Tab-separated table of C-alpha atoms and ligand atoms in Angstrom:
chain	number	residue	atom	x	y	z
A	889	UNK	CA	53.712	-54.406	-29.343
A	890	UNK	CA	53.805	-51.151	-30.860
A	891	UNK	CA	51.223	-48.966	-29.097
A	892	UNK	CA	48.287	-48.011	-31.265
A	893	UNK	CA	48.585	-45.071	-33.503
A	894	UNK	CA	46.242	-42.398	-33.691
A	895	UNK	CA	44.491	-40.500	-36.391
A	896	UNK	CA	42.712	-37.242	-35.773
A	897	UNK	CA	40.110	-36.285	-38.656
A	898	UNK	CA	38.544	-32.729	-38.839
A	899	UNK	CA	35.570	-32.721	-40.979
A	900	UNK	CA	32.522	-34.673	-40.680
A	901	UNK	CA	31.755	-34.990	-44.692
A	902	UNK	CA	31.970	-38.296	-46.553
A	903	UNK	CA	35.699	-37.544	-47.218
A	904	UNK	CA	36.696	-37.043	-43.424
A	905	UNK	CA	34.594	-39.939	-42.441
A	906	UNK	CA	35.867	-42.257	-45.514
A	907	UNK	CA	39.256	-41.313	-44.230
A	908	UNK	CA	37.923	-42.391	-40.693
A	909	UNK	CA	36.826	-45.699	-42.201
A	910	UNK	CA	40.431	-46.416	-44.020
A	911	UNK	CA	42.131	-45.341	-40.726
A	912	UNK	CA	40.545	-47.650	-38.419
A	913	UNK	CA	40.796	-50.465	-41.231
A	914	UNK	CA	44.652	-49.521	-40.694
A	915	UNK	CA	44.262	-49.891	-37.000
A	916	UNK	CA	44.377	-46.295	-36.149
A	917	UNK	CA	42.530	-44.788	-32.918
A	918	UNK	CA	40.181	-42.105	-34.639
A	919	UNK	CA	39.462	-39.001	-33.116
A	920	UNK	CA	36.692	-37.174	-35.458
A	921	UNK	CA	35.854	-33.390	-35.239
A	922	UNK	CA	33.258	-31.658	-37.117
A	923	UNK	CA	32.258	-27.958	-36.540
A	924	UNK	CA	28.232	-28.437	-36.948
A	925	UNK	CA	25.892	-30.546	-34.567
A	926	UNK	CA	25.848	-33.061	-37.838
A	927	UNK	CA	27.691	-32.675	-41.149
A	928	UNK	CA	25.940	-30.084	-43.503
A	929	UNK	CA	27.631	-29.676	-46.396
A	930	UNK	CA	28.030	-31.199	-50.089
A	931	UNK	CA	27.934	-34.571	-48.646
A	932	UNK	CA	24.507	-34.479	-47.530
A	933	UNK	CA	23.302	-32.556	-50.508
A	934	UNK	CA	24.302	-34.444	-53.356
A	935	UNK	CA	22.670	-37.027	-55.717
A	936	UNK	CA	24.063	-40.044	-53.773
A	937	UNK	CA	25.529	-41.188	-57.443
A	938	UNK	CA	28.426	-43.120	-57.498
A	939	UNK	CA	29.287	-41.741	-61.220
A	940	UNK	CA	31.550	-43.797	-63.419
A	941	UNK	CA	30.018	-43.013	-66.786
A	942	UNK	CA	31.380	-39.757	-66.904
A	943	UNK	CA	34.841	-39.977	-65.941
A	944	UNK	CA	37.975	-39.235	-67.846
A	945	UNK	CA	39.757	-42.318	-69.221
A	946	UNK	CA	43.069	-43.094	-67.277
A	947	UNK	CA	43.659	-42.051	-63.692
A	948	UNK	CA	40.169	-40.467	-63.285
A	949	UNK	CA	37.998	-43.527	-64.558
A	950	UNK	CA	40.390	-45.896	-62.404
A	951	UNK	CA	39.967	-43.878	-59.161
A	952	UNK	CA	36.239	-43.964	-59.611
A	953	UNK	CA	36.473	-47.654	-60.500
A	954	UNK	CA	38.552	-48.489	-57.299
A	955	UNK	CA	35.753	-46.178	-55.269
A	956	UNK	CA	32.986	-48.105	-56.772
A	957	UNK	CA	34.414	-51.467	-55.540
A	958	UNK	CA	35.025	-50.013	-51.981
A	959	UNK	CA	31.175	-48.482	-52.179
A	960	UNK	CA	29.872	-51.814	-52.711
A	961	UNK	CA	32.091	-53.685	-50.411
A	962	UNK	CA	31.037	-51.153	-47.532
A	963	UNK	CA	27.401	-51.450	-48.857
A	964	UNK	CA	27.305	-55.162	-48.238
A	965	UNK	CA	28.827	-54.609	-44.483
A	966	UNK	CA	26.415	-51.246	-44.050
A	967	UNK	CA	22.914	-51.514	-45.088
A	968	UNK	CA	22.107	-48.069	-43.911
A	969	UNK	CA	24.318	-46.657	-46.691
A	970	UNK	CA	21.317	-47.963	-49.298
A	971	UNK	CA	24.106	-48.712	-51.495
A	972	UNK	CA	22.178	-50.221	-55.008
A	973	UNK	CA	24.105	-51.018	-57.920
A	974	UNK	CA	21.222	-49.623	-60.287
A	975	UNK	CA	23.194	-48.377	-62.955
A	976	UNK	CA	22.412	-45.033	-64.924
A	977	UNK	CA	20.576	-44.406	-68.382
A	978	UNK	CA	22.010	-41.326	-70.222
A	979	UNK	CA	19.189	-40.209	-72.619
A	980	UNK	CA	19.858	-38.643	-75.933
A	981	UNK	CA	16.947	-36.235	-77.353
A	982	UNK	CA	18.445	-35.866	-81.033
A	983	UNK	CA	20.613	-36.977	-83.556
A	984	UNK	CA	23.745	-35.354	-82.203
A	985	UNK	CA	23.265	-36.423	-78.681
A	986	UNK	CA	23.019	-40.240	-79.810
A	987	UNK	CA	25.738	-39.894	-82.425
A	988	UNK	CA	27.827	-39.039	-79.196
A	989	UNK	CA	26.676	-41.576	-77.039
A	990	UNK	CA	27.679	-44.032	-79.962
A	991	UNK	CA	31.127	-42.920	-80.082
A	992	UNK	CA	31.179	-43.219	-76.125
A	993	UNK	CA	29.925	-46.848	-76.469
A	994	UNK	CA	32.602	-47.548	-78.439
A	995	UNK	CA	35.565	-46.256	-76.557
A	996	UNK	CA	38.380	-48.718	-75.396
A	997	UNK	CA	37.050	-48.746	-71.996
A	998	UNK	CA	33.693	-48.668	-72.967
A	999	UNK	CA	33.546	-52.380	-71.171
A	1000	UNK	CA	35.041	-51.425	-67.783
A	1001	UNK	CA	32.550	-48.409	-67.516
A	1002	UNK	CA	29.584	-51.125	-68.430
A	1003	UNK	CA	28.511	-49.259	-71.386
A	1004	UNK	CA	25.825	-50.376	-73.793
A	1005	UNK	CA	23.868	-48.438	-76.494
A	1006	UNK	CA	19.891	-49.079	-76.440
A	1007	UNK	CA	17.241	-47.892	-78.601
A	1008	UNK	CA	14.341	-46.578	-77.261
A	1009	UNK	CA	12.563	-49.845	-76.708
A	1010	UNK	CA	15.584	-51.301	-74.985
A	1011	UNK	CA	15.556	-48.436	-72.864
A	1012	UNK	CA	11.958	-48.824	-71.797
A	1013	UNK	CA	12.675	-52.592	-70.899
A	1014	UNK	CA	15.653	-51.639	-68.447
A	1015	UNK	CA	13.538	-48.553	-67.154
A	1016	UNK	CA	9.724	-49.010	-67.589
A	1017	UNK	CA	9.360	-45.493	-66.230
A	1018	UNK	CA	10.428	-44.120	-69.199
A	1019	UNK	CA	7.307	-43.281	-71.290
A	1020	UNK	CA	8.580	-39.981	-72.862
A	1021	UNK	CA	10.678	-38.897	-76.121
A	1022	UNK	CA	13.968	-39.635	-76.531
A	1023	UNK	CA	16.334	-41.126	-79.377
A	1024	UNK	CA	18.437	-43.699	-77.470
A	1025	UNK	CA	19.993	-44.093	-74.039
A	1026	UNK	CA	23.421	-45.191	-72.934
A	1027	UNK	CA	23.337	-47.473	-70.116
A	1028	UNK	CA	25.917	-47.821	-67.545
A	1029	UNK	CA	26.168	-50.764	-65.565
A	1030	UNK	CA	28.720	-49.478	-63.259
A	1031	UNK	CA	27.023	-46.552	-61.944
A	1032	UNK	CA	25.346	-47.024	-58.497
A	1033	UNK	CA	23.206	-45.154	-56.022
A	1034	UNK	CA	23.686	-44.115	-52.044
A	1035	UNK	CA	21.815	-42.416	-49.812
A	1036	UNK	CA	23.426	-39.238	-48.922
A	1037	UNK	CA	21.141	-38.411	-46.004
A	1038	UNK	CA	21.763	-41.551	-44.374
A	1039	UNK	CA	25.563	-42.222	-45.408
A	1040	UNK	CA	27.412	-40.466	-42.990
A	1041	UNK	CA	25.132	-41.570	-39.479
A	1042	UNK	CA	25.352	-45.188	-41.059
A	1043	UNK	CA	29.564	-44.879	-41.611
A	1044	UNK	CA	29.590	-43.631	-38.110
A	1045	UNK	CA	27.486	-46.631	-36.596
A	1046	UNK	CA	29.572	-48.964	-38.407
A	1047	UNK	CA	32.748	-47.465	-36.995
A	1048	UNK	CA	31.284	-47.281	-33.493
A	1049	UNK	CA	30.333	-50.853	-33.562
A	1050	UNK	CA	33.749	-51.844	-34.572
A	1051	UNK	CA	35.448	-49.886	-31.960
A	1052	UNK	CA	33.393	-51.676	-29.077
A	1053	UNK	CA	35.352	-52.555	-26.298
A	1054	UNK	CA	38.298	-50.100	-27.268
A	1055	UNK	CA	38.769	-46.464	-27.472
A	1056	UNK	CA	38.707	-47.145	-31.289
A	1057	UNK	CA	36.083	-44.161	-32.861
A	1058	UNK	CA	35.210	-40.910	-31.241
A	1059	UNK	CA	32.817	-38.842	-32.837
A	1060	UNK	CA	33.151	-35.171	-31.569
A	1061	UNK	CA	30.481	-33.198	-33.446
A	1062	UNK	CA	30.098	-29.017	-32.433
A	1063	UNK	CA	34.163	-29.004	-32.422
A	1064	UNK	CA	35.234	-26.578	-34.847
A	1065	UNK	CA	39.181	-26.549	-35.640
A	1066	UNK	CA	41.009	-23.109	-35.259
A	1067	UNK	CA	44.360	-23.954	-35.162
A	1068	UNK	CA	46.861	-26.107	-36.638
A	1069	UNK	CA	50.409	-27.218	-35.225
A	1070	UNK	CA	52.519	-30.111	-36.282
A	1071	UNK	CA	50.846	-33.285	-35.548
A	1072	UNK	CA	47.829	-31.560	-33.428
A	1073	UNK	CA	44.789	-29.267	-34.177
A	1074	UNK	CA	43.154	-27.051	-31.539
A	1075	UNK	CA	39.305	-26.578	-31.772
A	1076	UNK	CA	36.955	-23.710	-30.672
A	1077	UNK	CA	36.632	-24.803	-27.126
A	1078	UNK	CA	40.842	-24.475	-26.417
A	1079	UNK	CA	41.201	-28.511	-26.642
A	1080	UNK	CA	43.874	-29.660	-28.453
A	1081	UNK	CA	44.017	-33.096	-30.370
A	1082	UNK	CA	46.981	-34.777	-30.926
A	1083	UNK	CA	47.813	-37.705	-33.694
A	1084	UNK	CA	50.591	-39.682	-35.673
A	1085	UNK	CA	48.627	-38.186	-38.291
A	1086	UNK	CA	46.093	-35.517	-38.489
A	1087	UNK	CA	43.711	-35.019	-41.806
A	1088	UNK	CA	41.821	-32.049	-42.866
A	1089	UNK	CA	38.753	-32.774	-44.902
A	1090	UNK	CA	37.010	-29.283	-44.410
A	1091	UNK	CA	34.992	-29.532	-48.305
A	1092	UNK	CA	34.533	-25.958	-49.260
A	1093	UNK	CA	35.564	-24.009	-46.355
A	1094	UNK	CA	38.517	-22.313	-48.102
A	1095	UNK	CA	39.166	-19.850	-45.515
A	1096	UNK	CA	39.952	-20.627	-41.774
A	1097	UNK	CA	42.504	-23.109	-40.969
A	1098	UNK	CA	42.849	-24.416	-44.847
A	1099	UNK	CA	43.129	-20.665	-46.044
A	1100	UNK	CA	46.673	-20.420	-45.854
A	1101	UNK	CA	47.480	-23.803	-47.617
A	1102	UNK	CA	44.554	-22.874	-50.276
A	1103	UNK	CA	45.960	-19.385	-50.737
A	1104	UNK	CA	49.792	-20.926	-51.200
A	1105	UNK	CA	48.259	-23.284	-53.711
A	1106	UNK	CA	46.473	-20.346	-55.767
A	1107	UNK	CA	48.702	-21.693	-58.433
A	1108	UNK	CA	46.691	-25.146	-58.147
A	1109	UNK	CA	43.225	-23.126	-58.643
A	1110	UNK	CA	41.055	-24.700	-55.957
A	1111	UNK	CA	37.594	-22.946	-56.632
A	1112	UNK	CA	33.997	-23.449	-55.068
A	1113	UNK	CA	30.991	-24.404	-56.905
A	1114	UNK	CA	27.348	-23.883	-56.070
A	1115	UNK	CA	24.647	-26.180	-57.257
A	1116	UNK	CA	20.795	-25.866	-56.912
A	1117	UNK	CA	18.824	-29.250	-56.390
A	1118	UNK	CA	15.014	-30.392	-55.500
A	1119	UNK	CA	13.444	-33.333	-54.400
A	1120	UNK	CA	9.763	-34.468	-54.929
A	1121	UNK	CA	7.085	-36.340	-53.113
A	1122	UNK	CA	7.773	-40.306	-53.364
A	1123	UNK	CA	6.508	-41.571	-57.116
A	1124	UNK	CA	4.268	-44.531	-57.172
A	1125	UNK	CA	6.526	-46.215	-59.728
A	1126	UNK	CA	10.063	-47.571	-59.103
A	1127	UNK	CA	12.791	-45.337	-61.649
A	1128	UNK	CA	15.086	-48.580	-62.042
A	1129	UNK	CA	18.259	-46.938	-62.751
A	1130	UNK	CA	19.555	-43.277	-62.413
A	1131	UNK	CA	19.051	-40.578	-65.021
A	1132	UNK	CA	20.965	-37.895	-66.949
A	1133	UNK	CA	19.858	-35.848	-70.147
A	1134	UNK	CA	21.869	-35.006	-72.990
A	1135	UNK	CA	22.938	-31.890	-71.540
A	1136	UNK	CA	25.217	-33.646	-69.127
A	1137	UNK	CA	27.212	-34.921	-72.466
A	1138	UNK	CA	28.304	-31.090	-72.469
A	1139	UNK	CA	29.875	-31.203	-69.036
A	1140	UNK	CA	31.384	-34.819	-68.134
A	1141	UNK	CA	35.040	-35.189	-69.243
A	1142	UNK	CA	34.196	-38.926	-70.715
A	1143	UNK	CA	32.299	-37.469	-73.718
A	1144	UNK	CA	34.929	-34.991	-74.548
A	1145	UNK	CA	34.762	-36.894	-78.147
A	1146	UNK	CA	34.835	-35.344	-81.845
A	1147	UNK	CA	30.658	-35.572	-81.445
A	1148	UNK	CA	30.643	-33.141	-78.967
A	1149	UNK	CA	31.215	-30.050	-81.123
A	1150	UNK	CA	27.874	-31.273	-83.150
A	1151	UNK	CA	25.654	-30.741	-80.042
A	1152	UNK	CA	23.306	-27.713	-80.735
A	1153	UNK	CA	23.460	-25.281	-78.416
A	1154	UNK	CA	21.980	-25.375	-75.145
A	1155	UNK	CA	18.330	-23.737	-74.729
A	1156	UNK	CA	18.667	-20.347	-72.864
A	1157	UNK	CA	17.435	-21.092	-69.305
A	1158	UNK	CA	20.013	-24.421	-69.412
A	1159	UNK	CA	22.666	-22.196	-70.896
A	1160	UNK	CA	22.169	-19.514	-68.241
A	1161	UNK	CA	22.514	-21.854	-65.148
A	1162	UNK	CA	24.644	-24.283	-66.712
A	1163	UNK	CA	22.015	-26.988	-66.238
A	1164	UNK	CA	22.260	-30.710	-67.026
A	1165	UNK	CA	19.240	-32.981	-65.656
A	1166	UNK	CA	20.479	-35.769	-63.239
A	1167	UNK	CA	17.783	-37.701	-61.447
A	1168	UNK	CA	17.757	-40.270	-58.675
A	1169	UNK	CA	14.909	-41.898	-57.135
A	1170	UNK	CA	15.461	-42.110	-53.264
A	1171	UNK	CA	14.946	-45.292	-51.208
A	1172	UNK	CA	11.249	-43.555	-50.147
A	1173	UNK	CA	10.324	-43.152	-53.880
A	1174	UNK	CA	10.991	-39.551	-53.771
A	1175	UNK	CA	13.149	-37.996	-56.870
A	1176	UNK	CA	16.193	-35.954	-56.191
A	1177	UNK	CA	16.545	-33.463	-59.261
A	1178	UNK	CA	19.111	-31.387	-60.373
A	1179	UNK	CA	21.489	-29.544	-60.989
A	1180	UNK	CA	22.760	-26.220	-62.043
A	1181	UNK	CA	26.385	-24.756	-61.843
A	1182	UNK	CA	27.466	-21.717	-60.633
A	1183	UNK	CA	31.560	-20.632	-60.550
A	1184	UNK	CA	31.550	-16.764	-59.756
A	1185	UNK	CA	31.471	-15.722	-56.393
A	1186	UNK	CA	29.835	-14.316	-54.546
A	1187	UNK	CA	27.004	-16.734	-55.202
A	1188	UNK	CA	23.320	-16.267	-54.974
A	1189	UNK	CA	21.983	-16.487	-51.784
A	1190	UNK	CA	18.486	-17.561	-52.996
A	1191	UNK	CA	17.249	-20.002	-55.467
A	1192	UNK	CA	16.492	-19.263	-58.962
A	1193	UNK	CA	12.904	-20.741	-60.439
A	1194	UNK	CA	13.795	-20.494	-64.142
A	1195	UNK	CA	16.438	-23.220	-63.256
A	1196	UNK	CA	14.113	-25.365	-61.652
A	1197	UNK	CA	11.041	-25.072	-63.967
A	1198	UNK	CA	13.916	-26.105	-66.873
A	1199	UNK	CA	14.919	-29.092	-64.874
A	1200	UNK	CA	11.066	-30.123	-64.115
A	1201	UNK	CA	10.272	-29.723	-67.799
A	1202	UNK	CA	13.489	-32.217	-68.721
A	1203	UNK	CA	12.473	-34.564	-66.511
A	1204	UNK	CA	8.750	-34.581	-67.326
A	1205	UNK	CA	9.552	-34.879	-71.184
A	1206	UNK	CA	11.729	-38.043	-70.346
A	1207	UNK	CA	9.354	-39.679	-67.960
A	1208	UNK	CA	6.501	-38.703	-70.091
A	1209	UNK	CA	4.644	-37.552	-66.940
A	1210	UNK	CA	4.456	-34.955	-64.442
A	1211	UNK	CA	6.843	-35.228	-61.511
A	1212	UNK	CA	5.239	-35.360	-57.998
A	1213	UNK	CA	5.174	-32.218	-55.942
A	1214	UNK	CA	8.310	-30.423	-55.112
A	1215	UNK	CA	8.819	-31.105	-51.476
A	1216	UNK	CA	12.510	-29.760	-51.137
A	1217	UNK	CA	14.763	-27.229	-52.615
A	1218	UNK	CA	18.031	-26.643	-51.453
A	1219	UNK	CA	21.664	-25.177	-53.174
A	1220	UNK	CA	24.906	-26.984	-52.152
A	1221	UNK	CA	28.616	-25.823	-52.767
A	1222	UNK	CA	31.618	-27.808	-53.261
A	1223	UNK	CA	35.324	-27.741	-53.592
A	1224	UNK	CA	37.040	-28.119	-56.731
A	1225	UNK	CA	40.537	-28.407	-58.285
A	1226	UNK	CA	39.762	-26.111	-60.918
A	1227	UNK	CA	40.193	-28.521	-64.257
A	1228	UNK	CA	41.465	-25.575	-66.513
A	1229	UNK	CA	44.260	-24.901	-64.007
A	1230	UNK	CA	44.996	-27.973	-62.180
A	1231	UNK	CA	45.868	-30.200	-65.171
A	1232	UNK	CA	45.818	-33.816	-64.087
A	1233	UNK	CA	45.021	-33.320	-60.395
A	1234	UNK	CA	41.829	-34.782	-59.212
A	1235	UNK	CA	41.750	-33.437	-55.840
A	1236	UNK	CA	44.101	-31.194	-53.662
A	1237	UNK	CA	46.187	-33.034	-50.963
A	1238	UNK	CA	48.895	-30.953	-49.220
A	1239	UNK	CA	50.934	-30.991	-45.754
A	1240	UNK	CA	49.758	-28.177	-44.229
A	1241	UNK	CA	52.300	-28.568	-41.161
A	1242	UNK	CA	54.626	-31.730	-40.326
A	1243	UNK	CA	51.917	-34.327	-39.557
A	1244	UNK	CA	49.022	-32.228	-40.790
A	1245	UNK	CA	47.327	-33.423	-44.383
A	1246	UNK	CA	44.792	-31.216	-45.906
A	1247	UNK	CA	42.335	-33.381	-48.494
A	1248	UNK	CA	39.391	-31.262	-50.529
A	1249	UNK	CA	38.786	-30.376	-54.113
A	1250	UNK	CA	37.130	-33.507	-55.639
A	1251	UNK	CA	34.610	-31.437	-57.074
A	1252	UNK	CA	31.561	-33.160	-58.724
A	1253	UNK	CA	33.148	-36.309	-58.095
A	1254	UNK	CA	33.751	-36.385	-54.423
A	1255	UNK	CA	30.790	-38.661	-53.177
A	1256	UNK	CA	31.798	-41.152	-55.711
A	1257	UNK	CA	35.737	-41.319	-55.227
A	1258	UNK	CA	35.829	-40.539	-51.582
A	1259	UNK	CA	36.605	-44.121	-50.406
A	1260	UNK	CA	39.558	-44.023	-52.778
A	1261	UNK	CA	40.996	-40.780	-51.908
A	1262	UNK	CA	41.210	-42.335	-48.533
A	1263	UNK	CA	42.812	-45.328	-49.507
A	1264	UNK	CA	45.402	-43.204	-51.290
A	1265	UNK	CA	45.910	-40.940	-48.507
A	1266	UNK	CA	47.060	-43.564	-46.527
A	1267	UNK	CA	49.051	-45.369	-49.444
B	2430	LIG	C1	24.268	-30.350	-54.933
B	2430	LIG	C2	25.728	-31.480	-55.190
B	2430	LIG	C3	25.517	-32.646	-55.826
B	2430	LIG	C4	26.505	-33.486	-55.832
B	2430	LIG	N1	26.351	-34.719	-56.476
B	2430	LIG	C5	27.254	-35.508	-56.639
B	2430	LIG	C6	27.130	-36.735	-56.800
B	2430	LIG	O1	26.021	-37.429	-56.940
B	2430	LIG	N2	28.464	-37.848	-57.037
B	2430	LIG	C7	29.157	-37.250	-56.581
B	2430	LIG	O2	30.470	-37.906	-56.606
B	2430	LIG	N3	29.424	-36.209	-56.180
B	2430	LIG	C8	28.620	-35.119	-55.824
B	2430	LIG	N4	28.961	-33.678	-55.483
B	2430	LIG	C9	29.912	-33.563	-54.579
B	2430	LIG	C10	30.284	-34.216	-53.525
B	2430	LIG	O3	29.029	-33.813	-52.778
B	2430	LIG	C11	31.496	-33.516	-52.457
B	2430	LIG	O4	32.723	-33.554	-53.529
B	2430	LIG	C12	32.081	-34.048	-51.222
B	2430	LIG	O5	30.540	-34.202	-50.731
B	2430	LIG	C13	32.661	-33.142	-50.530
B	2430	LIG	O6	32.891	-33.901	-49.472
B	2430	LIG	P1	33.826	-33.279	-48.053
B	2430	LIG	O7	33.808	-34.223	-47.081
B	2430	LIG	O8	34.864	-32.800	-48.462
B	2430	LIG	O9	32.931	-32.329	-47.956
B	2430	LIG	P2	31.883	-31.786	-46.789
B	2430	LIG	O10	30.596	-32.591	-47.280
B	2430	LIG	O11	31.103	-30.357	-47.389
B	2430	LIG	O12	32.029	-31.984	-45.604
B	2430	LIG	C14	33.019	-30.933	-44.973
B	2430	LIG	C15	32.842	-30.984	-43.273
B	2430	LIG	O13	33.679	-30.171	-42.705
B	2430	LIG	C16	33.180	-29.163	-41.686
B	2430	LIG	N5	34.198	-28.342	-41.520
B	2430	LIG	C17	34.532	-27.354	-42.088
B	2430	LIG	N6	35.420	-26.495	-41.522
B	2430	LIG	C18	35.703	-27.067	-40.402
B	2430	LIG	C19	36.610	-26.757	-39.116
B	2430	LIG	N7	37.199	-25.563	-39.137
B	2430	LIG	N8	36.515	-27.762	-38.316
B	2430	LIG	C20	35.856	-28.673	-38.338
B	2430	LIG	N9	34.687	-29.002	-39.124
B	2430	LIG	C21	34.830	-28.280	-40.316
B	2430	LIG	C22	32.025	-28.837	-42.354
B	2430	LIG	O14	30.870	-28.577	-41.587
B	2430	LIG	C23	31.782	-30.019	-43.064
B	2430	LIG	O15	30.643	-30.725	-42.768
B	2430	LIG	C24	27.833	-33.094	-55.469
B	2430	LIG	C25	27.731	-31.847	-54.593
B	2430	LIG	C26	26.961	-31.217	-54.445
B	2430	LIG	C27	26.883	-29.708	-53.772
């Protein structure tokens, strides 16, 4: 019998962890390194949206739909992920937004996304917490929610349990990878980790060991994006679906349709911070609310209150009620292949040394697509 193959994975975010899942499923023994005591990057700072609705037709939609299947399958095995097939509602506040939602609902792939255009009464039947003002909503049944603060430890628990009795999965936090060689990496303690395959999922750490490859790939344009988020105390009522406002129609490629040019200019506060409202209720009832987009570095080191006021006003206008007290605010940074430069690439994968593969740059679709990206790496 062939001896067991070994994969070394660096980066304990969702991409690294999904690569660990994919590797174990293919029979690899896995050593998983993370520089922090616990992952603290984009994967724990996001909404936990498994977001199919806004994906571009074609390969991006197919990747997201495959990932959605894998999330559902993992969700059934690992309850700690908090996977909920909750769907989403994108709400229109004026005629132009409603017309664009109508166009989206008539797309040839609308059925694959589970799209259905709803009038305000039907919106409230699906999500009774929505007592505010809106002209209609696009239901996307394919969208889902996971709990980002729970996903990584839950998946590691699953991997550790599957590996019982064998040396199947070893989690090594507090190990920063500082050097790369063929089929190996060295951590900051000087220890070498060798594997048949080494996978680097270092998120938005674009310097360090990923630096040389990304600099070479400068043409490919992998950039960093910073977002602001907040979370409230629990709301007493269930918000049955994830929510997005009409500003999201400006950002997601699925809505790059003729009606987009008819959208009125974005309000000043939203325009300055490139805001869109996304709102997800956490398992404990709290509301995760965001987001903004900052592209130019150096990024602000502090958070901007104007953006938060705008997002709060938007959330309250749709819910028709004040949101609970904000308990937490944070910012997060993700790595993204620049859509204007990268063309068709949905993320960046490159062999940086023989047997060492760097995977990053999935952008705002990284939580969604991570299980399918990991599958593609092994394919
Ligand atoms: C605020 C925000 C909201 C978002 N919302 C969503 C959403 O709802 N849905 C969605 O699909 N996507 C969303 N995204 C995008 C998604 O979160 C990211 O694309 C995804 O988490 C990237 O995962 P990652 O594992 O590549 O990166 P990360 O989560 O950043 O993980 C990288 C890890 O590598 C470690 N690391 C770095 N360098 C080293 C080294 N040298 N040695 C060892 N370890 C190292 C880091 O400490 C980190 O833990 C959002 C992102 C942000 C910031």
